[in-house]
Short mmCIF file of C-alpha atoms and ligand atoms in Angstrom, two decimals:
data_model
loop_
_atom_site.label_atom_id
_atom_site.label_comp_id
_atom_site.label_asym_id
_atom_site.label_seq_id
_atom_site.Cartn_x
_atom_site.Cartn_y
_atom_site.Cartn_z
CA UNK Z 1 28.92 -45.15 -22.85
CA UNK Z 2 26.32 -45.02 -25.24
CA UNK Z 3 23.81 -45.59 -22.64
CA UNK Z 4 25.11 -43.15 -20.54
CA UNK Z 5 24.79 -40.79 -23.22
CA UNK Z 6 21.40 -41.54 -23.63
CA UNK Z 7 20.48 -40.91 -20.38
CA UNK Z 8 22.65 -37.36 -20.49
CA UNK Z 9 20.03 -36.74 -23.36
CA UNK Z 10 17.09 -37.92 -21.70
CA UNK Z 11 17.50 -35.71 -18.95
CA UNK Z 12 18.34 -32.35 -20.45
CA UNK Z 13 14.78 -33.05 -22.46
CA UNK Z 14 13.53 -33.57 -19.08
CA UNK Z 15 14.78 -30.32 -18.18
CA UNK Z 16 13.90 -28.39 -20.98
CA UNK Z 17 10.66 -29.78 -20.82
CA UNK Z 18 10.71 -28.53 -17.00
CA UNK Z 19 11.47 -25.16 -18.51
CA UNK Z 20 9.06 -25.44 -21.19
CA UNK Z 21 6.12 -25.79 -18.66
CA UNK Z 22 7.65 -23.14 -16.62
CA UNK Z 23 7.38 -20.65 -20.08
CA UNK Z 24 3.98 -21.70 -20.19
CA UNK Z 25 2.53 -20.71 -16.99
CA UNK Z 26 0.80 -17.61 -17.41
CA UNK Z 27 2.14 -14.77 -15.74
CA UNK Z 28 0.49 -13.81 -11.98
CA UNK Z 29 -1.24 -10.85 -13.15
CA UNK Z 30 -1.66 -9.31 -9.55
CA UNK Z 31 1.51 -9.73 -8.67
CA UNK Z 32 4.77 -8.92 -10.91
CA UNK Z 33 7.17 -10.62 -8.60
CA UNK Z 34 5.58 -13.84 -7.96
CA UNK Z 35 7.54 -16.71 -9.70
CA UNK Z 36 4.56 -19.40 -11.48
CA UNK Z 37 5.95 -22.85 -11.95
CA UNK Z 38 5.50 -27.02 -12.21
CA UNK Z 39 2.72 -28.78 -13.78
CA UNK Z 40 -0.07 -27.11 -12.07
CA UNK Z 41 1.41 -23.74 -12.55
CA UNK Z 42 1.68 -22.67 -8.53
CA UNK Z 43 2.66 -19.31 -8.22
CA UNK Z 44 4.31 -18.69 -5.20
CA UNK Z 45 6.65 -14.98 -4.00
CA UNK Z 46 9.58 -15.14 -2.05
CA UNK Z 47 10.09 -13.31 0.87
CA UNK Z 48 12.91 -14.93 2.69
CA UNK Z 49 16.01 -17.11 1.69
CA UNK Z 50 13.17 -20.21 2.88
CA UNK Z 51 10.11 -18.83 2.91
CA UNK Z 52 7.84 -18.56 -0.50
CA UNK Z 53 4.62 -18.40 0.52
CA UNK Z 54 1.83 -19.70 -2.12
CA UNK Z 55 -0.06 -16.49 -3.58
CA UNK Z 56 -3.54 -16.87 -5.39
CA UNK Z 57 -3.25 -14.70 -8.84
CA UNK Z 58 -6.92 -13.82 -8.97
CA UNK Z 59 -6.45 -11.67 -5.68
CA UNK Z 60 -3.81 -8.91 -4.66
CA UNK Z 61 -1.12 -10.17 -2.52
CA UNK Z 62 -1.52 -9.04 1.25
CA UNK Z 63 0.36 -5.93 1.77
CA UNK Z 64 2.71 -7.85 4.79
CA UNK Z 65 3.78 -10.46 2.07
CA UNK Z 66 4.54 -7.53 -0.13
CA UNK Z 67 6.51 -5.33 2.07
CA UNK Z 68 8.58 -8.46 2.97
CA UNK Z 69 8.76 -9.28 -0.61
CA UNK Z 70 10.44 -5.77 -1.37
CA UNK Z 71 12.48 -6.25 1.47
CA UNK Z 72 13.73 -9.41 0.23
CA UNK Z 73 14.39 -8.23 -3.28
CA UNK Z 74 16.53 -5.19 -1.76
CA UNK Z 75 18.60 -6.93 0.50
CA UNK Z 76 19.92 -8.89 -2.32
CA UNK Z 77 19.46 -6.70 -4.87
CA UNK Z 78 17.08 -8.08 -7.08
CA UNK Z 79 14.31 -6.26 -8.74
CA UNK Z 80 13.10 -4.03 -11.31
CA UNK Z 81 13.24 -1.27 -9.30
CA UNK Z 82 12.03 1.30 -12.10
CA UNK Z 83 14.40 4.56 -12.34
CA UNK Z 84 12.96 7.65 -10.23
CA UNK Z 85 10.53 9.73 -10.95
CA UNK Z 86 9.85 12.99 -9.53
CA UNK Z 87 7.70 10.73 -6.87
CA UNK Z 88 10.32 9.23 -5.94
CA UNK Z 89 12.22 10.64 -2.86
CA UNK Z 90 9.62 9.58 -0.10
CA UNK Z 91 9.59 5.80 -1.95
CA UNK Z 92 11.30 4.12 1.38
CA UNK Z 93 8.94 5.30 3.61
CA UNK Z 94 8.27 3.18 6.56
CA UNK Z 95 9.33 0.44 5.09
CA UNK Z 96 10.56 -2.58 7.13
CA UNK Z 97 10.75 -6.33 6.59
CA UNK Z 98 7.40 -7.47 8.71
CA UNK Z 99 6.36 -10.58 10.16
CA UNK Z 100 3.34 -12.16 8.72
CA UNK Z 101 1.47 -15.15 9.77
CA UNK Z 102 0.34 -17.41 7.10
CA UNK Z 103 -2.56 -15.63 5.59
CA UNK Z 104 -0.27 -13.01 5.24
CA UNK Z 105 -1.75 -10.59 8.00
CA UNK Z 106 0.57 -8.47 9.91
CA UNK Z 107 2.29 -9.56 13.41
CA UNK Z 108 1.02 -7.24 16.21
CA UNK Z 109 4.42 -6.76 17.34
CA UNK Z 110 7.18 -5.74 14.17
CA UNK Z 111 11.13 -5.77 15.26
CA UNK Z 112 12.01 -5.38 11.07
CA UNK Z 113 14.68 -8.28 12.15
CA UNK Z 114 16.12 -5.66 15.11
CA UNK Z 115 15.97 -5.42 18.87
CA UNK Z 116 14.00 -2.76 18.25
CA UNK Z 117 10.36 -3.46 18.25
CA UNK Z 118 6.66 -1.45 18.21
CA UNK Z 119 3.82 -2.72 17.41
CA UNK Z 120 1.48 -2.25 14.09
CA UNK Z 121 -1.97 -2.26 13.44
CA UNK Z 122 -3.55 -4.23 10.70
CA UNK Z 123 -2.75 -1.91 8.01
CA UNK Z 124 1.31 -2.75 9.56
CA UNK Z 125 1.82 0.95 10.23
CA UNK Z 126 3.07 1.64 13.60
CA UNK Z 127 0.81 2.30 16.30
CA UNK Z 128 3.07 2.71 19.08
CA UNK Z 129 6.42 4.05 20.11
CA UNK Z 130 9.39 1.42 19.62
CA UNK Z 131 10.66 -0.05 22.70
CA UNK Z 132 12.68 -3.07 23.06
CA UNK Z 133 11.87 -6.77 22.22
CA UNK Z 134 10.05 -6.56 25.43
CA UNK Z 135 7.28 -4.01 24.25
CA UNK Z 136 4.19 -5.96 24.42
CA UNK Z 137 1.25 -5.98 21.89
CA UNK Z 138 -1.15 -8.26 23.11
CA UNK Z 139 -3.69 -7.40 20.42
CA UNK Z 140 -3.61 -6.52 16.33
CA UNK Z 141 -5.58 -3.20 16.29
CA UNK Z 142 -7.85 -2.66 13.39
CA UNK Z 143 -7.67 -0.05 11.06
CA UNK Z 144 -11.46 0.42 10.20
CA UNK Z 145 -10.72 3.68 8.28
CA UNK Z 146 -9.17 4.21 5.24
CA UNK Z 147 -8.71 8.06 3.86
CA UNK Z 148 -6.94 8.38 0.61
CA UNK Z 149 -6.34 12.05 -0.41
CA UNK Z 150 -5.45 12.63 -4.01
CA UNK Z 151 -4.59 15.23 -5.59
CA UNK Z 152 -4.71 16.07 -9.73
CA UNK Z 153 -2.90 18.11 -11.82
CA UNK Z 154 -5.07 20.91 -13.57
CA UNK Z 155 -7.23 19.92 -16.29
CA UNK Z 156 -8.21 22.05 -18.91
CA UNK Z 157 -11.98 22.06 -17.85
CA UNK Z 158 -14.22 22.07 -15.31
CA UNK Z 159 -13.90 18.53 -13.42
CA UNK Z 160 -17.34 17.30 -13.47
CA UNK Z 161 -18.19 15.62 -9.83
CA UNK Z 162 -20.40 13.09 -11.35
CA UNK Z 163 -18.12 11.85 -13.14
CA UNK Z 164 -15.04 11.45 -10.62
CA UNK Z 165 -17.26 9.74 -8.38
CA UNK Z 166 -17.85 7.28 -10.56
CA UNK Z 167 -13.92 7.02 -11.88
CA UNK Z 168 -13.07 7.09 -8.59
CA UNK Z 169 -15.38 3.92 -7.90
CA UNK Z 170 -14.06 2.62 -10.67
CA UNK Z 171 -10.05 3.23 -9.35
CA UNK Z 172 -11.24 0.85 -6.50
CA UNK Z 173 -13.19 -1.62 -8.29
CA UNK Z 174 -9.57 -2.43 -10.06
CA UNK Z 175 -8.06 -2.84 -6.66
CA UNK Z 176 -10.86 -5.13 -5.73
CA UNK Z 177 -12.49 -2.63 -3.44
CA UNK Z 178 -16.15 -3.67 -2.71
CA UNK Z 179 -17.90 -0.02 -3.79
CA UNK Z 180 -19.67 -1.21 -0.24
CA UNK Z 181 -16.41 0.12 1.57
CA UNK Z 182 -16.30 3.50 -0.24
CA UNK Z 183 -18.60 5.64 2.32
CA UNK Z 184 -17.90 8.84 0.48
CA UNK Z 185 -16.39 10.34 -1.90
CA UNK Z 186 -15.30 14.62 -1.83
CA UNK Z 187 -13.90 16.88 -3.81
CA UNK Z 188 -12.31 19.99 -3.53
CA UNK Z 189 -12.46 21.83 -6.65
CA UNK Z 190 -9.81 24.96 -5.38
CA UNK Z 191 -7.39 22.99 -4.13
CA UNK Z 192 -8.35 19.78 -6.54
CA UNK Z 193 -8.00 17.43 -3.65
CA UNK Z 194 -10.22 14.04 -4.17
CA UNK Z 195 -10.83 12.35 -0.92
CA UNK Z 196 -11.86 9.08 -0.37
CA UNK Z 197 -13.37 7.25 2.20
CA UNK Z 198 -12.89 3.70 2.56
CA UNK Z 199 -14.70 1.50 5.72
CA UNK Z 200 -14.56 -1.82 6.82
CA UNK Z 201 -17.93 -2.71 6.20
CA UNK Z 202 -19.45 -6.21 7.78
CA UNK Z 203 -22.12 -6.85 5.18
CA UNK Z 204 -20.11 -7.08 2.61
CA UNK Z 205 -16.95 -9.30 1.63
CA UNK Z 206 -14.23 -7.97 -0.20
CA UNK Z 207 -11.54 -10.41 -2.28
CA UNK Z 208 -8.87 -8.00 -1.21
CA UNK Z 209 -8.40 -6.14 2.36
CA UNK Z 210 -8.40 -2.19 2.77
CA UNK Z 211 -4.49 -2.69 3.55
CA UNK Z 212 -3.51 -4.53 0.44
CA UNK Z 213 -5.73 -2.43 -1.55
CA UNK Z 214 -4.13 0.77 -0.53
CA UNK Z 215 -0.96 -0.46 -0.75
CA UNK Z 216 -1.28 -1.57 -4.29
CA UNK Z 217 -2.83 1.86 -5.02
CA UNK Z 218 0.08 3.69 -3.47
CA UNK Z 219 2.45 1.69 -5.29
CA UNK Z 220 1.12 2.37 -8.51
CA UNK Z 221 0.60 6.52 -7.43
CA UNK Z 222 4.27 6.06 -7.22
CA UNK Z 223 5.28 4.31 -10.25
CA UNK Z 224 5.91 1.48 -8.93
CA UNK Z 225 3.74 -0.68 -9.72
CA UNK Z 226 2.80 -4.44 -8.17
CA UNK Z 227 0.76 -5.32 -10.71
CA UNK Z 228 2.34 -7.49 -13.93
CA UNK Z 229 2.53 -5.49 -17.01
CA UNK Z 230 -0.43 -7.35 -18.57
CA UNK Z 231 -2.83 -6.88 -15.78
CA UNK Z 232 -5.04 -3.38 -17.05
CA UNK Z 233 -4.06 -1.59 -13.50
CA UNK Z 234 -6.84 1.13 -13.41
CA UNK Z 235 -4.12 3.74 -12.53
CA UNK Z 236 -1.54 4.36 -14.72
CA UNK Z 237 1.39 5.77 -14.96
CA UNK Z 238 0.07 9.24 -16.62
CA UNK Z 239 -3.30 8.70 -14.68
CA UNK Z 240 -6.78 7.53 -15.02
CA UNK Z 241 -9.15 7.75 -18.16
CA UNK Z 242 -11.56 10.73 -17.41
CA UNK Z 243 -14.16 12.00 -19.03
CA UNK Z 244 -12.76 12.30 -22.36
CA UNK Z 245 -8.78 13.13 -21.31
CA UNK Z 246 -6.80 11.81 -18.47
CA UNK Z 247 -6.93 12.60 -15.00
CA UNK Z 248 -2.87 12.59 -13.60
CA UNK Z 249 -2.43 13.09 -9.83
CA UNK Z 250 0.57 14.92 -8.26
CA UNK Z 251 0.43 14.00 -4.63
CA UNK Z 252 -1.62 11.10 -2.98
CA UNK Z 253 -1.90 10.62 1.09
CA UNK Z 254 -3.35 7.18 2.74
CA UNK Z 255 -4.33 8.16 6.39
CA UNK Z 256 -5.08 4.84 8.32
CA UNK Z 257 -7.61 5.53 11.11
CA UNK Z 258 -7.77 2.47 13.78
CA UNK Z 259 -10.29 1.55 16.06
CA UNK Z 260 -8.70 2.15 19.36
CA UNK Z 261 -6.43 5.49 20.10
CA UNK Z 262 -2.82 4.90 19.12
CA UNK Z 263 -0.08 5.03 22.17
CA UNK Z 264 2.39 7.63 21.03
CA UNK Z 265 3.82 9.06 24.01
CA UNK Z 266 2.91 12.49 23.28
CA UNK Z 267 2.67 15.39 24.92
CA UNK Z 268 -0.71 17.40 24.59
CA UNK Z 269 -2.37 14.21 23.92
CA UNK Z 270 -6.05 14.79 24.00
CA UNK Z 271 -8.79 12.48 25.22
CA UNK Z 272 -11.40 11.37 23.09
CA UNK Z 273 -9.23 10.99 19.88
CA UNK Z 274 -10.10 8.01 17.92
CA UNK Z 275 -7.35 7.68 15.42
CA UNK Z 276 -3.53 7.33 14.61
CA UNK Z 277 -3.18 8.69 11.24
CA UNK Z 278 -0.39 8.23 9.19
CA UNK Z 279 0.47 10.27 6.52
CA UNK Z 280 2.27 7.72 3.64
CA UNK Z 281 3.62 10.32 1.81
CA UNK Z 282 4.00 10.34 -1.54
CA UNK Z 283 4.63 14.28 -2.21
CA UNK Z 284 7.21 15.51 -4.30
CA UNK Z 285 9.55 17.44 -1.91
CA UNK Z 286 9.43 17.98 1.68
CA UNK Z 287 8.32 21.52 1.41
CA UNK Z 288 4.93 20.44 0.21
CA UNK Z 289 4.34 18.35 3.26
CA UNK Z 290 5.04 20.64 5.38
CA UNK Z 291 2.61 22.72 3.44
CA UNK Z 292 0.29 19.93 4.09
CA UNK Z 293 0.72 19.73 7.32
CA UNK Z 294 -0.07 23.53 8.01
CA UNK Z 295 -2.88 23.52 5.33
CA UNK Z 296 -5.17 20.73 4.69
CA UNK Z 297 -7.42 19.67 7.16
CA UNK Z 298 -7.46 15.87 8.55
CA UNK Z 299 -10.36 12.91 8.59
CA UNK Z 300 -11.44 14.61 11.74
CA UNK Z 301 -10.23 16.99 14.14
CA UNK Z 302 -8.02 16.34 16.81
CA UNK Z 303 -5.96 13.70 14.85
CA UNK Z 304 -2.39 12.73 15.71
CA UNK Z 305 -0.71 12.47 12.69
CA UNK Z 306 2.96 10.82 12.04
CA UNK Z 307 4.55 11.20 8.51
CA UNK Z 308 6.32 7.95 8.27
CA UNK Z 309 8.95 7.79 6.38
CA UNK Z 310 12.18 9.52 6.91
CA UNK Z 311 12.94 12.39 9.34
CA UNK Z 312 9.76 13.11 9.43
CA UNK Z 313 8.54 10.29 11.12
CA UNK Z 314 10.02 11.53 13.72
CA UNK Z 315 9.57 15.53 13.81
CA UNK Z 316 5.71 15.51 12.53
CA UNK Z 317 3.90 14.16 15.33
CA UNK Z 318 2.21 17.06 16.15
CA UNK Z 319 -1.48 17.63 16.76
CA UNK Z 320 -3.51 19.45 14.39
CA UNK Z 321 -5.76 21.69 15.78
CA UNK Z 322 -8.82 22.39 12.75
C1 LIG H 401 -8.26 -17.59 -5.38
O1 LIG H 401 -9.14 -16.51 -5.10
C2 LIG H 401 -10.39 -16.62 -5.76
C3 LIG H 401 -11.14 -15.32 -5.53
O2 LIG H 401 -11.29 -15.04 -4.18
C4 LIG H 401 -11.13 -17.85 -5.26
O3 LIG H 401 -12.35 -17.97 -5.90
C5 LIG H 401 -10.26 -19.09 -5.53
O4 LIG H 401 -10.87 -20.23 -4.97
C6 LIG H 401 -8.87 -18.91 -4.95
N1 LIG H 401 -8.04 -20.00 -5.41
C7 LIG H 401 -7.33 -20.75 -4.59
C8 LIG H 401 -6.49 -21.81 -5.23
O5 LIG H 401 -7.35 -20.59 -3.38
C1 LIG H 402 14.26 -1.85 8.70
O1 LIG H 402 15.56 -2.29 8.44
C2 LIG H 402 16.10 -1.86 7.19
C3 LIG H 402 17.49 -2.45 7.06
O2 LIG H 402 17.44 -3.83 7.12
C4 LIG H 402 16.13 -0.34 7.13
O3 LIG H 402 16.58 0.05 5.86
C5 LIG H 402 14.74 0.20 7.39
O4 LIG H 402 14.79 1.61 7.41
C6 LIG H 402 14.20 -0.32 8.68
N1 LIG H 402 12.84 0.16 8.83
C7 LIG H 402 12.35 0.65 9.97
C8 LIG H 402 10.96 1.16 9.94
O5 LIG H 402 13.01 0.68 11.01
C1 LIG H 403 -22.04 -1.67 3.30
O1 LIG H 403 -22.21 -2.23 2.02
C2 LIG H 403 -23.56 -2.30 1.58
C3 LIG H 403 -23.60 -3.07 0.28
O2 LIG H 403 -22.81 -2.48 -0.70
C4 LIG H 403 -24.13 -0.87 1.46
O3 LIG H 403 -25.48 -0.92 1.03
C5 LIG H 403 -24.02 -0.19 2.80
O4 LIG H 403 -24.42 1.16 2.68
C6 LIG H 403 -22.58 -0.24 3.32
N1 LIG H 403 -22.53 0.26 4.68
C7 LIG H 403 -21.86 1.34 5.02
C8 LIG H 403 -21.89 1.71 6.46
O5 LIG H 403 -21.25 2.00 4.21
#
């Protein structure tokens, strides 16, 4: 008995030793839902009821082990989920639980666990129309063009352009955006629209992909936030530090341009377009969208563009003519 007893002992030490290294892993600061454990501290993020793939903390997780991550964590209703905020009635868009392969780059082909399948391009937004589990995507398409349109509340004076363009580099540097990849950098002062230009660019090597980067940077536009509270996430929730006061933004759009023509069976399709653009929308309300869609000028002219996310993803495919 008494030995027995011992042994009870020894073993909940054991265990609360177990949970005492556990405490003392540091938290992965790139990633707020990654679960750091054991002796040597492994960090790794579920995605699946059997699947938790290792994740380095020092990088951003890929975007396809983050979608699949948030899929996970809704399906069984886990998360911290924050409450609303005005952002947040477009927050589902085009979300679906991806297949990744074990660097954590998108499947060609997506069926989000359905017989209905399309495929994706690198960036995992859809490239194609769905079809069946037959639809075949014999090759991942690259997005080599990034656009990310922002747009800030007033400020109270002048925005000087110098200035953004360096807080802007400075956004990307926190996503781990080589300033190689931003090609340029424009800004509207009427309409207060910032847009961004971000390039795959061969020369230079980048911890974190375009994709992932985006994708962290939407999250955060949103409120959402992948980062860990600790990590000093260059946008915050009010905004970035500029020049003196803070610089908030009100609507952001990522437009991923890929390197072969998208096949959307539209009609009116034009030859000689280069790019699928979609429109991750993370507007307020619908009406400004729409207002978007009628106003603001794309990457390029003759651009499909597809609003994913919602009804829209299905009524906006329409061709802008600028
Ligand atoms: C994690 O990423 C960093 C930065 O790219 C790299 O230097 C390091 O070797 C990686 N660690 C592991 C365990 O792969
Ligand atoms: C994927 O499936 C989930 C339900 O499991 C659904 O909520 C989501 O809208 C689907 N996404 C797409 C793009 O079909
Ligand atoms: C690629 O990155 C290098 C190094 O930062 C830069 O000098 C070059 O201009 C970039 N190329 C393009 C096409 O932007």
């Amino acid at each position: 008995m008494r030995v027995l007893g011992s042994l009870v002992l020894a073993l909940c030490s054991l265990a609360a030793l177990a949970q005492e290294e556990d405490k003392d892993c540091p938290m992965c600061l790139t990633n707020q839902f990654a679960k750091c454990s054991g002796s040597t501290c492994e960090c790794t993020l579920k995605v699946a009821e059997n699947m938790a793939p290792i994740v380095n903390c020092s990088k951003l997780t890929s975007k396809c082990w983050m979608m699949k991550n948030e899929m996970y964590r809704k399906k069984n209703n886990i998360g911290t989920r924050r409450k609303p905020t005005e952002h947040a009635m477009l927050d589902n868009d085009g979300i679906y639980d991806p297949e990744c392969n074990n660097e954590g780059k998108f499947h060609a082909k997506q069926c989000n666990g359905t017989d209905t399948c399309w495929c994706v391009n690198t960036a995992g937004v859809r490239r194609t129309d769905k079809g069946d589990v037959n639809i075949q995507c014999p090759e991942l398409v690259e997005t080599f063009w990034f656009q990310v349109q922002l747009r800030h509340k007033p400020m109270e004076k002048q925005v000087d352009q110098t200035k953004l363009k360096e807080a802007i580099k400075n956004v990307f540097a926190g996503y781990q955006v080589d300033p190689g990849y931003i090609e340029n950098v424009e800004y509207s002062e009427e309409d207060h629209y910032i847009i961004v230009d971000l390039k795959q660019n061969r020369t230079v090597t980048s911890p974190t992909d375009l994709a992932t980067a985006t994708y962290y940077l939407e999250k955060d536009i949103k409120g959402n936030t992948l980062f860990s509270i600790q990590y000093n996430r260059s946008i915050q929730d009010d905004g970035i530090p500029f020049d003196g006061t803070k610089l908030s933004f009100e609507e952001a759009y990522v437009y991923y341009i890929d390197s072969k023509n998208p096949e959307f069976s539209m009609k009116g399709m034009t030859p000689g377009i280069i790019a699928v653009i979609v429109v991750v929308c993370l507007a307020v309300v619908a009406g400004l969208v729409v207002l978007f869609f009628t106003r603001r000028k794309a990457a390029k002219s003759h651009i499909y563009q597809k609003a994913e996310g919602r009804e829209l993803d299905e009524i906006q495919k329409q061709q802008l003519t600028t």
